Coordinates of C-alpha atoms in Angstrom, one line a residue:
Chain E
M1126 CA 94.0 100.3 99.1
S1127 CA 95.9 102.5 101.6
L1128 CA 95.1 105.7 103.2
N1129 CA 98.8 106.3 102.9
L1130 CA 98.2 107.0 99.2
L1131 CA 96.6 110.2 100.4
L1132 CA 100.1 111.6 100.7
Q1133 CA 100.4 111.5 97.0
A1134 CA 97.2 113.5 96.6
A1135 CA 97.4 115.5 93.5
P1136 CA 95.5 118.7 92.7
S1137 CA 92.2 117.9 91.1
G1138 CA 90.0 119.6 88.7
I1139 CA 87.0 119.8 91.1
E1140 CA 86.0 122.3 93.7
S1141 CA 86.2 120.9 97.1
T1142 CA 86.7 122.3 100.6
L1143 CA 88.7 119.1 101.5
G1144 CA 91.9 119.9 103.3
T1145 CA 90.7 123.2 104.8
A1146 CA 89.6 123.6 108.4
N1147 CA 85.9 122.7 108.3
P1148 CA 84.1 124.3 111.3
V1149 CA 81.3 121.6 111.3
S1150 CA 83.8 118.8 111.3
I1151 CA 86.0 120.4 114.0
A1152 CA 82.8 121.0 116.2
I1153 CA 81.6 117.4 115.8
F1154 CA 85.0 115.9 116.4
F1155 CA 85.4 118.1 119.5
L1156 CA 82.0 117.0 120.7
F1157 CA 82.9 113.4 120.1
V1158 CA 86.2 113.7 122.1
V1159 CA 84.4 115.5 125.0
V1160 CA 81.6 113.0 125.2
T1161 CA 84.0 110.0 125.0
L1162 CA 86.3 111.5 127.6
Y1163 CA 83.3 112.1 129.9
I1164 CA 82.4 108.4 129.4
T1165 CA 86.0 107.5 130.2
Y1166 CA 85.7 109.5 133.5
W1167 CA 82.4 107.7 134.3
A1168 CA 84.0 104.3 133.4
A1169 CA 87.1 105.0 135.5
K1170 CA 85.0 105.1 138.6
K1171 CA 83.7 101.6 137.7
T1172 CA 87.1 100.2 136.7
K1173 CA 88.8 98.7 139.8
T1174 CA 89.1 95.0 139.4
G1175 CA 90.9 93.1 136.7
S1176 CA 87.7 91.8 135.3
E1177 CA 86.4 95.4 135.0
F1178 CA 89.6 96.6 133.4
Y1179 CA 90.0 93.8 130.8
A1180 CA 86.5 92.6 130.4
A1181 CA 84.1 95.4 131.4
G1182 CA 83.0 93.3 134.4
R1183 CA 81.5 90.8 131.8
N1184 CA 78.4 93.1 132.0
I1185 CA 78.1 94.0 128.3
S1186 CA 75.0 92.6 126.6
G1187 CA 75.1 90.5 123.5
F1188 CA 73.6 93.2 121.4
Q1189 CA 76.0 95.9 122.8
N1190 CA 79.0 93.7 122.2
G1191 CA 77.8 93.0 118.7
L1192 CA 77.8 96.7 118.0
A1193 CA 81.2 97.1 119.7
L1194 CA 82.7 94.2 117.7
A1195 CA 81.4 95.9 114.5
G1196 CA 83.0 99.2 115.8
D1197 CA 86.3 97.4 116.4
Y1198 CA 86.3 95.9 113.0
M1199 CA 85.0 98.7 110.7
S1200 CA 88.2 100.8 110.3
A1201 CA 88.5 104.1 108.4
A1202 CA 90.5 102.1 105.9
S1203 CA 87.5 99.9 105.1
F1204 CA 85.1 102.8 105.0
L1205 CA 87.1 105.1 102.8
G1206 CA 89.3 102.5 101.2
I1207 CA 86.5 100.1 100.0
A1208 CA 84.2 102.9 99.0
G1209 CA 87.2 104.3 97.0
M1210 CA 88.0 100.9 95.5
V1211 CA 84.4 100.6 94.3
A1212 CA 84.4 104.2 93.0
T1213 CA 87.5 103.6 90.9
K1214 CA 87.5 99.9 90.1
G1215 CA 83.8 99.2 90.3
Y1216 CA 82.6 95.7 91.2
D1217 CA 86.1 94.5 92.3
G1218 CA 85.8 96.6 95.5
L1219 CA 82.8 94.4 96.5
I1220 CA 84.9 91.2 96.0
Y1221 CA 87.5 92.6 98.4
S1222 CA 84.9 93.7 101.0
I1223 CA 83.2 90.3 101.0
G1224 CA 86.5 88.8 102.2
F1225 CA 86.3 90.9 105.3
L1226 CA 82.8 89.7 106.1
V1227 CA 83.0 85.9 105.6
G1228 CA 85.3 85.4 108.6
W1229 CA 82.5 86.3 111.0
P1230 CA 80.3 83.2 110.4
L1231 CA 83.5 81.1 111.0
I1232 CA 84.1 82.9 114.3
M1233 CA 80.6 81.9 115.2
F1234 CA 80.8 78.2 114.2
L1235 CA 84.4 77.5 115.4
I1236 CA 85.5 79.9 118.1
A1237 CA 83.0 82.1 119.9
E1238 CA 81.4 79.8 122.5
P1239 CA 84.5 77.7 123.5
L1240 CA 86.5 81.0 123.6
R1241 CA 84.0 82.5 126.0
N1242 CA 83.7 79.4 128.2
L1243 CA 87.4 78.6 128.5
G1244 CA 89.1 81.9 128.7
K1245 CA 89.4 84.8 131.1
Y1246 CA 91.0 87.9 129.4
T1247 CA 93.0 86.9 126.4
F1248 CA 92.8 84.2 123.7
A1249 CA 96.1 82.7 125.2
D1250 CA 94.0 81.6 128.2
V1251 CA 92.3 79.1 125.9
V1252 CA 95.5 77.8 124.2
A1253 CA 97.3 77.5 127.6
Y1254 CA 94.3 76.0 129.4
R1255 CA 95.6 72.4 129.5
L1256 CA 99.1 73.0 128.2
R1257 CA 102.2 74.4 130.0
Q1258 CA 101.7 78.0 130.7
R1259 CA 105.0 79.7 130.2
P1260 CA 106.0 78.6 126.7
I1261 CA 102.4 79.1 125.4
R1262 CA 102.0 82.5 127.0
I1263 CA 105.3 83.7 125.5
A1264 CA 104.5 82.4 122.0
S1265 CA 100.9 83.7 122.0
S1266 CA 102.0 87.1 123.1
V1267 CA 104.5 87.2 120.3
G1268 CA 101.7 86.4 117.9
S1269 CA 99.4 88.9 119.5
L1270 CA 101.8 91.7 119.7
L1271 CA 103.0 91.3 116.1
T1272 CA 99.5 91.3 114.8
I1273 CA 98.6 94.4 116.9
S1274 CA 101.8 96.3 116.0
F1275 CA 101.4 96.0 112.3
Y1276 CA 97.7 96.8 112.5
L1277 CA 98.5 99.8 114.7
I1278 CA 101.2 101.2 112.3
A1279 CA 98.7 101.0 109.4
Q1280 CA 96.1 102.8 111.5
M1281 CA 98.3 105.5 112.9
V1282 CA 99.9 106.4 109.5
G1283 CA 96.3 106.3 108.1
A1284 CA 95.2 108.6 110.8
G1285 CA 97.9 111.2 110.3
T1286 CA 97.4 111.3 106.5
L1287 CA 93.7 111.3 106.7
I1288 CA 93.5 114.1 109.2
K1289 CA 96.0 116.1 107.3
T1290 CA 93.9 115.8 104.2
L1291 CA 90.6 116.4 106.0
F1292 CA 91.4 119.2 108.3
G1293 CA 94.6 120.6 107.0
L1294 CA 96.2 119.7 110.4
D1295 CA 99.9 118.7 110.6
Y1296 CA 100.6 115.0 110.3
E1297 CA 102.6 115.0 113.5
I1298 CA 100.0 116.8 115.5
A1299 CA 97.3 114.4 114.3
V1300 CA 99.3 111.4 115.3
V1301 CA 100.1 112.8 118.7
V1302 CA 96.4 113.8 119.3
V1303 CA 95.1 110.4 118.3
G1304 CA 97.7 108.7 120.5
I1305 CA 97.0 110.7 123.6
V1306 CA 93.2 110.6 123.4
M1307 CA 93.1 106.8 122.8
T1308 CA 95.6 106.2 125.6
C1309 CA 93.3 108.2 127.9
Y1310 CA 90.3 105.9 127.1
V1311 CA 92.3 102.7 127.7
L1312 CA 94.3 103.9 130.7
F1313 CA 91.5 105.3 132.8
G1314 CA 88.4 103.7 131.4
G1315 CA 89.7 100.2 130.5
M1316 CA 87.4 97.9 128.6
I1317 CA 84.2 99.7 129.8
A1318 CA 85.3 103.0 128.2
T1319 CA 86.7 101.3 125.1
T1320 CA 83.4 99.4 124.6
W1321 CA 81.3 102.5 124.8
V1322 CA 83.7 104.3 122.4
Q1323 CA 83.3 101.4 120.0
I1324 CA 79.5 101.5 120.3
I1325 CA 79.2 105.2 119.8
K1326 CA 81.6 105.1 116.8
A1327 CA 79.7 102.1 115.3
V1328 CA 76.4 104.0 115.6
L1329 CA 77.9 107.2 114.2
L1330 CA 79.5 105.4 111.3
L1331 CA 76.5 103.3 110.4
S1332 CA 74.1 106.2 110.6
G1333 CA 76.5 108.5 108.7
A1334 CA 76.9 106.0 105.9
T1335 CA 73.2 105.3 105.8
I1336 CA 72.3 109.0 105.5
L1337 CA 75.0 109.4 102.8
V1338 CA 73.5 106.5 100.8
L1339 CA 70.0 107.9 101.2
L1340 CA 71.0 111.4 100.1
A1341 CA 72.9 109.9 97.1
M1342 CA 70.0 107.5 96.2
A1343 CA 67.6 110.4 96.2
K1344 CA 69.4 111.6 93.1
F1345 CA 68.4 108.3 91.5
N1346 CA 64.8 108.3 92.6
F1347 CA 65.8 105.7 95.3
S1348 CA 66.1 103.1 92.6
P1349 CA 69.3 101.0 92.6
G1350 CA 68.5 100.2 89.0
D1351 CA 68.8 103.9 88.0
L1352 CA 72.1 104.1 89.8
F1353 CA 73.5 101.1 88.0
D1354 CA 72.1 102.4 84.7
S1355 CA 73.9 105.7 85.2
V1356 CA 77.2 103.8 85.9
R1357 CA 76.6 101.7 82.8
T1358 CA 76.0 104.6 80.5
Q1359 CA 79.0 106.6 81.8
Y1360 CA 81.6 103.9 82.3
G1361 CA 80.3 100.8 80.5
A1362 CA 78.7 97.5 81.7
D1363 CA 82.1 96.0 82.7
M1364 CA 82.3 98.3 85.8
L1365 CA 79.4 96.3 87.2
A1366 CA 81.2 92.9 86.9
P1367 CA 84.5 91.5 88.0
G1368 CA 87.5 93.1 86.4
G1369 CA 91.2 92.7 86.8
Y1370 CA 91.1 92.2 90.6
I1371 CA 91.4 88.4 90.4
T1372 CA 93.9 87.3 87.8
N1373 CA 95.6 84.6 89.7
P1374 CA 93.2 82.3 91.5
L1375 CA 95.8 81.1 94.1
D1376 CA 96.4 84.8 94.9
A1377 CA 92.7 85.3 95.5
I1378 CA 92.4 82.2 97.7
S1379 CA 95.4 83.2 99.7
L1380 CA 94.2 86.7 100.4
G1381 CA 90.7 85.3 101.0
L1382 CA 92.0 82.9 103.6
A1383 CA 94.0 85.6 105.3
L1384 CA 91.0 87.9 105.6
M1385 CA 88.6 85.1 106.5
L1386 CA 90.6 83.2 109.1
G1387 CA 92.7 86.2 110.2
T1388 CA 89.5 87.8 111.5
A1389 CA 89.2 84.8 113.8
G1390 CA 92.7 85.4 115.1
L1391 CA 92.7 89.2 115.7
P1392 CA 93.5 89.6 119.5
H1393 CA 91.3 92.7 119.9
I1394 CA 88.3 91.0 118.4
L1395 CA 88.8 87.8 120.4
M1396 CA 89.2 89.7 123.6
R1397 CA 85.7 91.2 123.2
F1398 CA 84.1 87.9 123.8
Y1399 CA 85.0 88.1 127.5
T1400 CA 82.9 91.2 128.0
V1401 CA 79.6 89.3 127.8
P1402 CA 78.1 87.2 130.6
D1403 CA 78.0 83.8 128.9
D1404 CA 78.3 81.8 125.7
K1405 CA 74.8 82.5 124.7
A1406 CA 75.5 86.3 124.7
A1407 CA 78.8 85.6 122.8
R1408 CA 76.8 83.8 120.1
K1409 CA 74.3 86.7 119.9
S1410 CA 77.1 89.3 119.6
V1411 CA 78.6 87.5 116.5
F1412 CA 75.2 87.5 114.9
V1413 CA 74.6 91.2 115.6
A1414 CA 78.2 92.0 114.4
T1415 CA 77.8 90.0 111.2
G1416 CA 74.6 91.8 110.4
F1417 CA 76.0 95.3 111.0
I1418 CA 79.3 94.6 109.2
G1419 CA 77.4 93.1 106.2
Y1420 CA 75.1 96.0 106.1
F1421 CA 78.1 98.4 106.3
Y1422 CA 79.7 96.7 103.2
I1423 CA 76.5 97.0 101.3
L1424 CA 76.4 100.7 102.1
T1425 CA 80.1 101.1 101.0
F1426 CA 79.1 99.4 97.7
F1427 CA 76.4 102.0 97.1
I1428 CA 78.6 104.8 98.3
G1429 CA 81.3 103.8 95.8
F1430 CA 79.0 103.5 92.8
S1431 CA 77.1 106.7 93.7
A1432 CA 80.5 108.6 94.0
M1433 CA 81.5 107.1 90.6
A1434 CA 78.2 108.2 89.0
L1435 CA 77.8 111.6 90.6
V1436 CA 81.3 112.9 91.4
G1437 CA 83.0 111.1 88.5
K1438 CA 85.8 108.6 88.4
L1439 CA 88.4 111.0 87.1
P1440 CA 88.0 113.7 89.7
I1441 CA 88.1 111.1 92.5
E1442 CA 91.3 109.6 91.1
G1443 CA 92.7 113.1 90.5
L1444 CA 92.5 113.8 94.2
D1445 CA 93.9 110.5 95.3
K1446 CA 95.0 107.6 93.2
G1447 CA 93.5 104.9 95.5
G1448 CA 90.1 106.7 95.5
N1449 CA 90.2 107.1 99.3
M1450 CA 88.4 110.5 99.1
A1451 CA 85.4 109.1 97.2
A1452 CA 83.1 108.9 100.2
L1453 CA 84.0 112.4 101.3
L1454 CA 83.6 113.9 97.9
L1455 CA 80.2 112.3 97.6
A1456 CA 79.2 113.6 101.0
E1457 CA 80.1 117.1 99.9
H1458 CA 78.4 116.6 96.5
V1459 CA 75.1 115.5 98.0
G1460 CA 75.1 117.3 101.4
G1461 CA 77.3 120.3 101.2
S1462 CA 80.3 121.2 103.3
A1463 CA 78.4 120.7 106.6
F1464 CA 77.7 117.1 105.8
L1465 CA 81.3 116.6 104.5
G1466 CA 82.4 117.9 108.0
F1467 CA 80.1 115.3 109.6
I1468 CA 81.4 112.4 107.6
A1469 CA 85.0 113.5 108.0
S1470 CA 84.7 113.7 111.8
V1471 CA 83.1 110.2 111.8
A1472 CA 86.1 108.9 109.9
F1473 CA 88.4 110.5 112.5
A1474 CA 86.3 109.0 115.4
T1475 CA 86.6 105.6 113.7
I1476 CA 90.4 105.6 113.8
L1477 CA 90.4 106.6 117.5
A1478 CA 88.1 103.7 118.4
V1479 CA 90.1 101.1 116.4
V1480 CA 93.4 102.1 117.9
A1481 CA 92.0 102.1 121.4
G1482 CA 90.8 98.5 121.0
L1483 CA 94.2 97.5 119.6
T1484 CA 96.0 99.1 122.5
L1485 CA 93.8 97.5 125.1
S1486 CA 94.4 94.0 123.7
G1487 CA 98.1 94.7 123.5
A1488 CA 98.3 95.8 127.1
S1489 CA 96.3 92.7 128.2
S1490 CA 98.8 90.5 126.4
I1491 CA 101.7 92.2 128.1
S1492 CA 100.2 92.2 131.6
H1493 CA 98.0 89.1 131.7
D1494 CA 100.1 86.8 129.5
L1495 CA 103.6 88.0 130.0
Y1496 CA 103.7 89.6 133.4
V1497 CA 101.3 87.3 135.4
H1498 CA 102.0 84.0 133.7
V1499 CA 105.6 84.3 132.7
V1500 CA 107.3 86.8 135.1
K1501 CA 105.1 85.9 138.2
K1502 CA 104.5 82.3 137.2
G1503 CA 100.7 82.6 137.6
V1504 CA 100.8 84.1 141.1
S1505 CA 100.0 87.8 141.1
D1506 CA 97.7 90.0 143.0
E1507 CA 95.1 91.9 141.0
K1508 CA 96.5 95.3 142.0
G1509 CA 99.9 94.5 140.6
E1510 CA 98.4 93.1 137.4
I1511 CA 96.3 96.2 136.8
K1512 CA 99.3 98.4 137.5
V1513 CA 101.4 96.6 134.9
A1514 CA 98.4 96.7 132.4
K1515 CA 98.3 100.5 132.9
R1516 CA 102.0 100.9 132.4
A1517 CA 101.8 98.7 129.3
T1518 CA 99.0 101.0 128.0
I1519 CA 101.2 104.1 128.3
F1520 CA 104.0 102.2 126.7
L1521 CA 101.8 101.1 123.8
G1522 CA 100.4 104.6 123.5
L1523 CA 103.9 106.1 123.1
L1524 CA 104.9 103.2 120.8
A1525 CA 101.9 104.0 118.6
I1526 CA 102.8 107.6 118.4
G1527 CA 106.5 106.7 117.7
L1528 CA 105.6 104.2 115.0
G1529 CA 103.2 106.7 113.4
L1530 CA 106.0 109.3 113.2
I1531 CA 108.7 106.9 112.0
F1532 CA 106.5 105.4 109.2
K1533 CA 105.4 108.8 108.0
G1534 CA 105.2 108.8 104.2
Q1535 CA 106.1 105.1 104.0
N1536 CA 104.1 102.6 102.0
V1537 CA 102.3 100.8 104.8
A1538 CA 99.5 99.4 102.6
F1539 CA 100.8 95.8 103.1
M1540 CA 100.7 96.0 106.9
V1541 CA 97.0 95.3 107.2
G1542 CA 97.4 92.3 105.0
L1543 CA 100.4 91.2 107.0
A1544 CA 98.5 91.7 110.3
F1545 CA 95.7 89.4 109.0
S1546 CA 98.2 86.9 107.7
I1547 CA 99.9 86.6 111.0
A1548 CA 96.6 86.4 112.8
A1549 CA 95.5 83.6 110.4
S1550 CA 98.8 81.8 110.6
A1551 CA 100.1 82.3 114.2
N1552 CA 97.0 82.8 116.3
F1553 CA 94.1 81.0 114.6
P1554 CA 95.6 77.5 114.0
A1555 CA 96.8 77.2 117.6
L1556 CA 93.5 78.5 119.0
L1557 CA 91.4 76.1 116.9
M1558 CA 93.6 73.0 117.5
S1559 CA 93.6 73.7 121.3
I1560 CA 89.8 73.7 121.2
I1561 CA 89.1 70.7 119.0
W1562 CA 92.1 68.4 119.1
K1563 CA 92.8 66.2 122.1
G1564 CA 96.3 65.3 121.0
F1565 CA 97.5 68.9 120.7
T1566 CA 100.7 69.5 122.8
T1567 CA 102.6 72.4 124.3
A1568 CA 105.5 71.9 121.8
G1569 CA 103.0 71.6 118.9
A1570 CA 101.3 74.9 119.9
V1571 CA 104.6 76.8 120.3
W1572 CA 106.0 75.6 117.0
S1573 CA 102.8 76.3 115.2
I1574 CA 102.6 79.8 116.5
V1575 CA 106.3 80.6 115.9
F1576 CA 106.4 79.0 112.5
G1577 CA 103.2 80.7 111.4
A1578 CA 104.4 84.1 112.5
A1579 CA 107.9 83.7 111.1
L1580 CA 106.7 82.3 107.7
S1581 CA 104.2 85.1 107.3
L1582 CA 106.9 87.7 107.9
I1583 CA 109.5 86.2 105.7
L1584 CA 107.1 85.4 102.8
I1585 CA 105.5 88.8 102.8
V1586 CA 108.9 90.5 102.5
L1587 CA 109.7 88.2 99.5
S1588 CA 106.2 88.7 98.0
P1589 CA 105.2 91.2 95.3
T1590 CA 103.6 93.4 97.9
V1591 CA 106.9 94.3 99.6
W1592 CA 109.7 93.0 97.3
V1593 CA 108.3 94.7 94.3
D1594 CA 106.0 97.5 95.5
V1595 CA 108.1 98.7 98.5
F1596 CA 111.6 97.7 97.6
G1597 CA 111.2 98.3 93.9
N1598 CA 112.6 95.0 92.7
A1599 CA 111.5 93.9 89.3
E1600 CA 110.3 90.4 90.2
A1601 CA 109.1 88.8 93.5
I1602 CA 110.8 85.8 95.0
F1603 CA 107.6 84.4 96.4
P1604 CA 104.7 84.6 93.9
L1605 CA 101.6 85.2 96.1
K1606 CA 100.7 88.7 97.3
N1607 CA 99.5 87.4 100.7
P1608 CA 101.3 84.4 102.2
A1609 CA 98.4 83.0 104.2
L1610 CA 97.7 80.0 102.0
V1611 CA 101.2 78.8 102.6
S1612 CA 101.9 80.1 106.1
M1613 CA 98.6 79.1 107.6
T1614 CA 98.6 75.6 106.1
S1615 CA 102.2 75.2 107.3
A1616 CA 101.3 76.3 110.8
F1617 CA 98.6 73.6 111.0
I1618 CA 100.9 71.0 109.6
V1619 CA 103.8 71.9 111.9
G1620 CA 101.4 71.9 114.9
I1621 CA 100.1 68.5 114.0
I1622 CA 103.5 66.9 113.3
V1623 CA 105.2 68.2 116.4
S1624 CA 102.2 67.1 118.5
L1625 CA 102.2 63.6 117.1
M1626 CA 106.0 63.2 117.5
K1627 CA 105.9 63.6 121.2
P1628 CA 102.4 63.0 122.7
D1629 CA 101.5 64.6 126.0
Q1630 CA 99.4 62.3 128.0
E1631 CA 98.7 64.8 130.8
A1632 CA 97.3 67.4 128.3
A1633 CA 95.2 64.7 126.6
D1634 CA 93.7 63.7 130.0
K1635 CA 92.9 67.3 130.9
F1636 CA 91.1 67.6 127.5
E1637 CA 88.4 65.3 128.7
S1638 CA 87.6 67.4 131.8
E1639 CA 88.0 70.6 129.9
K1640 CA 85.0 69.5 127.8
L1641 CA 82.7 70.1 130.7
R1642 CA 83.7 73.8 130.6
T1643 CA 83.9 74.0 126.8
Y1644 CA 80.4 72.6 126.1
L1645 CA 78.4 73.2 129.3
G1646 CA 80.1 76.3 130.6
V1647 CA 80.8 74.6 133.9
G1648 CA 83.3 76.7 135.8
S1649 CA 83.7 79.4 133.2
E1650 CA 84.4 82.9 134.3
K1651 CA 81.4 84.8 135.5
Chain M
M950 CA 81.7 68.0 141.9
S951 CA 83.3 64.6 142.5
K952 CA 85.7 63.1 140.0
T953 CA 83.4 60.1 139.3
K954 CA 80.4 62.3 138.7
T955 CA 82.4 64.3 136.1
H956 CA 83.5 61.1 134.5
E957 CA 79.9 59.8 134.3
V958 CA 78.6 63.0 132.7
L959 CA 81.5 63.0 130.1
Q960 CA 80.7 59.3 129.3
S961 CA 77.0 59.8 129.2
P962 CA 75.3 59.3 125.8
A963 CA 73.5 62.6 126.2
F964 CA 76.8 64.5 126.5
Q965 CA 78.5 62.7 123.7
K966 CA 75.6 63.3 121.5
L967 CA 75.7 67.0 122.4
V968 CA 79.3 67.4 121.4
K969 CA 78.9 65.3 118.3
N970 CA 75.9 67.3 117.1
R971 CA 77.6 70.6 117.9
W972 CA 80.6 69.8 115.7
S973 CA 78.6 68.2 112.9
I974 CA 76.5 71.4 112.6
S975 CA 79.5 73.7 113.1
L976 CA 81.7 71.9 110.6
T977 CA 78.9 71.6 108.0
F978 CA 78.2 75.3 108.2
T979 CA 82.0 76.1 108.1
F980 CA 82.4 74.1 104.9
L981 CA 79.3 75.5 103.4
M982 CA 80.6 79.0 104.1
L983 CA 84.1 78.2 102.7
F984 CA 82.5 76.5 99.7
V985 CA 80.3 79.5 98.9
Y986 CA 83.2 82.0 99.3
I987 CA 85.9 80.1 97.6
G988 CA 83.4 79.0 94.9
F989 CA 82.6 82.6 94.3
L990 CA 86.3 83.5 94.0
M991 CA 86.7 80.6 91.5
V992 CA 83.8 81.7 89.4
V993 CA 85.2 85.2 89.4
A994 CA 88.6 83.8 88.3
Y995 CA 87.3 81.4 85.6
Q996 CA 83.8 82.4 84.6
K997 CA 83.9 86.2 84.4
E998 CA 81.6 86.2 81.4
T999 CA 78.8 84.3 83.2
L1000 CA 78.7 86.9 85.9
K1001 CA 78.0 89.6 83.4
M1002 CA 74.7 88.0 82.5
P1003 CA 72.0 90.7 82.8
I1004 CA 69.1 90.2 85.2
G1005 CA 66.1 92.3 84.7
D1006 CA 66.6 95.8 83.2
S1007 CA 69.5 97.1 85.2
L1008 CA 71.0 94.4 87.4
N1009 CA 73.4 91.6 86.5
L1010 CA 74.3 88.2 88.0
A1011 CA 77.5 89.5 89.6
I1012 CA 75.7 92.1 91.8
I1013 CA 73.0 89.6 92.8
V1014 CA 75.6 87.0 93.8
G1015 CA 77.9 89.5 95.6
L1016 CA 75.2 91.0 97.7
G1017 CA 73.7 87.5 98.0
I1018 CA 76.9 86.2 99.8
I1019 CA 76.7 89.1 102.3
I1020 CA 73.1 88.2 103.1
F1021 CA 73.9 84.5 103.1
S1022 CA 76.7 85.0 105.7
W1023 CA 74.2 86.8 107.9
L1024 CA 71.5 84.2 107.5
I1025 CA 73.7 81.2 108.1
T1026 CA 74.9 82.7 111.4
G1027 CA 71.3 83.4 112.2
V1028 CA 70.4 79.7 111.6
Y1029 CA 73.2 78.6 113.9
V1030 CA 72.0 81.0 116.6
Y1031 CA 68.5 79.7 116.2
W1032 CA 69.7 76.0 116.5
A1033 CA 72.0 76.8 119.4
N1034 CA 69.4 78.7 121.4
N1035 CA 66.6 76.1 120.9
Y1036 CA 68.4 72.8 120.7
Y1037 CA 71.9 73.1 122.1
D1038 CA 71.0 75.1 125.1
A1039 CA 68.0 72.8 125.9
A1040 CA 70.3 69.8 125.8
V1041 CA 72.9 71.5 128.0
K1042 CA 70.2 72.3 130.5
E1043 CA 69.1 68.7 130.6
I1044 CA 72.6 67.4 131.1
K1045 CA 73.3 70.0 133.8
K1046 CA 70.4 68.7 135.9
D1047 CA 72.4 65.6 136.6
L1048 CA 75.5 67.5 137.8

C-alpha cells in the first residue's frame, strides 16, 4: 500500500515509457508550477492579516472549500495506491477505500459546525475555548505536529520515489523541488494560495481520473458489466468479492476506526473549516467534499479493474509489487505516452498540494498555539504572529526535505496509518468531548491527548506493521495492525475518568455561555 | 448582550429544543453510519460467501453493497444538510430575534 514499494520496482515484461523523461508530463508539470506560483504571487498581495494568512480571510465559498477539502484529502497514495490495490487484489481495494470516505459524514454530524463557530485558526481553539490555555495548547500542538510529521514523511518519501519512477529524476532532487515549491505557496500565499492550489489540483485529479475511466470503459462498450465479465473470465469470480483483506475482524474494525475518526482529527482538514464565512458554508463544504471524494473512490475502483483487465495483473505486479503503477500503465495503454504524461504530472501536482496543506497547518500550530498562547500568554500583535508563522513555514519546509532525505528507501508504509491513528486517538476524542461534554476539564483533555498519542506510538511499534514488517521480528507483541481500537477508546476513557476525578466548576459554567456560540454562531469569528 | 438576557435565551424552551434536536439527529446519523460501515466489515469477515451472490448477468452483491455504501455516505450527509438548512437554520433565526 505504499509508494515506497516503488523502490523495489523490478523490470517487467511489458513495454512502457515509465521512468524516462516524458516531454508532455514535464510540460504540464512545469505549467502547473508556473500557474500556481503566479496564483501565489497574486495571493501574496492579499495576505496581510492573520485571518488572511491562516484562513484566507474567511472568504472561501462552501463549494470552493468542498473542492479544496477533497484536494487536501485525495493524496497520490490514495490515487495510485488504491487503484493499484484493486488492480492486484480486486475487490479488497474497495473495502480499504471505503474506510477513507466514511469519516466525512461523521465530520459533518459531529464536528464541522461547532468547529467553525467556536474556533479561529486551529482546532486547539475549540478545545481550549473554556479550558486553561497553556496546557491545552501545548498538548494539542503535540498531537497536531505528530500527526503532521508522520503524514509528511509518508508524502515526501512517496514524492521522491514516485517522481524517480515517473520522470527518471533523482530522488534527492525531487524531494528538494517539492519542498521548495510547496514552501513558496505557504510562505508567500498563506491559506489563499494553498486553497487555490488544492482546488486546481482537485479539478485536475478528478478530471484526469474521469477521462482515464472513460477511455478505459470505451474498450468495454461503456458497460461496467462487460468490464466485470472480462475480469471474471481472466481471473475468476473471486476477484470481484472480498478476499483475504479481512481475516481478523478486530483488525478490520481497528483500522476502520482509525481511518474513519482519524479523518475527523486531521489538523490540515480541520483548519479548512475556518476559511468559510459561517457554519452554513462549513456544512455545505463537507457535503461537496464527501461527494467528490466518494466519486473519486468509485473512479479508482474502475481504474483498478480496468488496469487488471486491460494491462494484466502480472505485468502490473512485475513493475511494482504493490501495484502502484496500475493507473499509469492503464493511462499509457488507453491514451498513449502523452496521456501517461498528463496523469503522471497530475500525480506530482497532487503531492505538492497535500504537503502544502500539511505545512500550513503545522505552521499555524507552532505560531498560533505555541507562540501566541504559550510563549506570549495570549497577548501578541498580529505582525509578530505572522512573522513567527512564516519562520515556522520555512522550518517545516526544511524539515520536510530533511525527513524526505533521511527516510529514503525506508519502509514508511505504516506512517499514514500511524498519522490516522494519532489523529483518531489524540486529536479527535479531546475535540469531540470539548464540544459535547460539560464536565470535560483541562486535566482530562491534556491526559486524553497525551495518552492517546503515546499509546498510538507505542502500540504501533509493537504491532505487526512495525515489529514484524519493519524490524523483521517473527511475531508481534501487540496483535492489531492499527492500534486505534485500543488507543482511541483509552483516550476517551482517560479523558472521562480524569475529568470526573477533579471537576472544574469554572469550565462547566463557561460551557453554558459557550452554547450560544456553538449553536447560534453568536460571537463567532467573521 | 446582558448576562440575564443570555441566561434567558439559554433557558428558553426554544433553545433547549434546538440543541436537543440537533444532537438527536446528529447522533442518530452517526450511529447509522457506524452501523452501516462496521456492519459491512463484519459481513465481509463472516459472510464472504453471501457477498458472492450474483446479481443480474455480470454484477454481484459485493459490488452493489460496496458502491452502495459510498452513495449512502453522500446521501446521508445530503439529508443532514437539507435538515439543517431548512429546520435548524430557521429555528436559529427565530431564537436570534429575541437576542
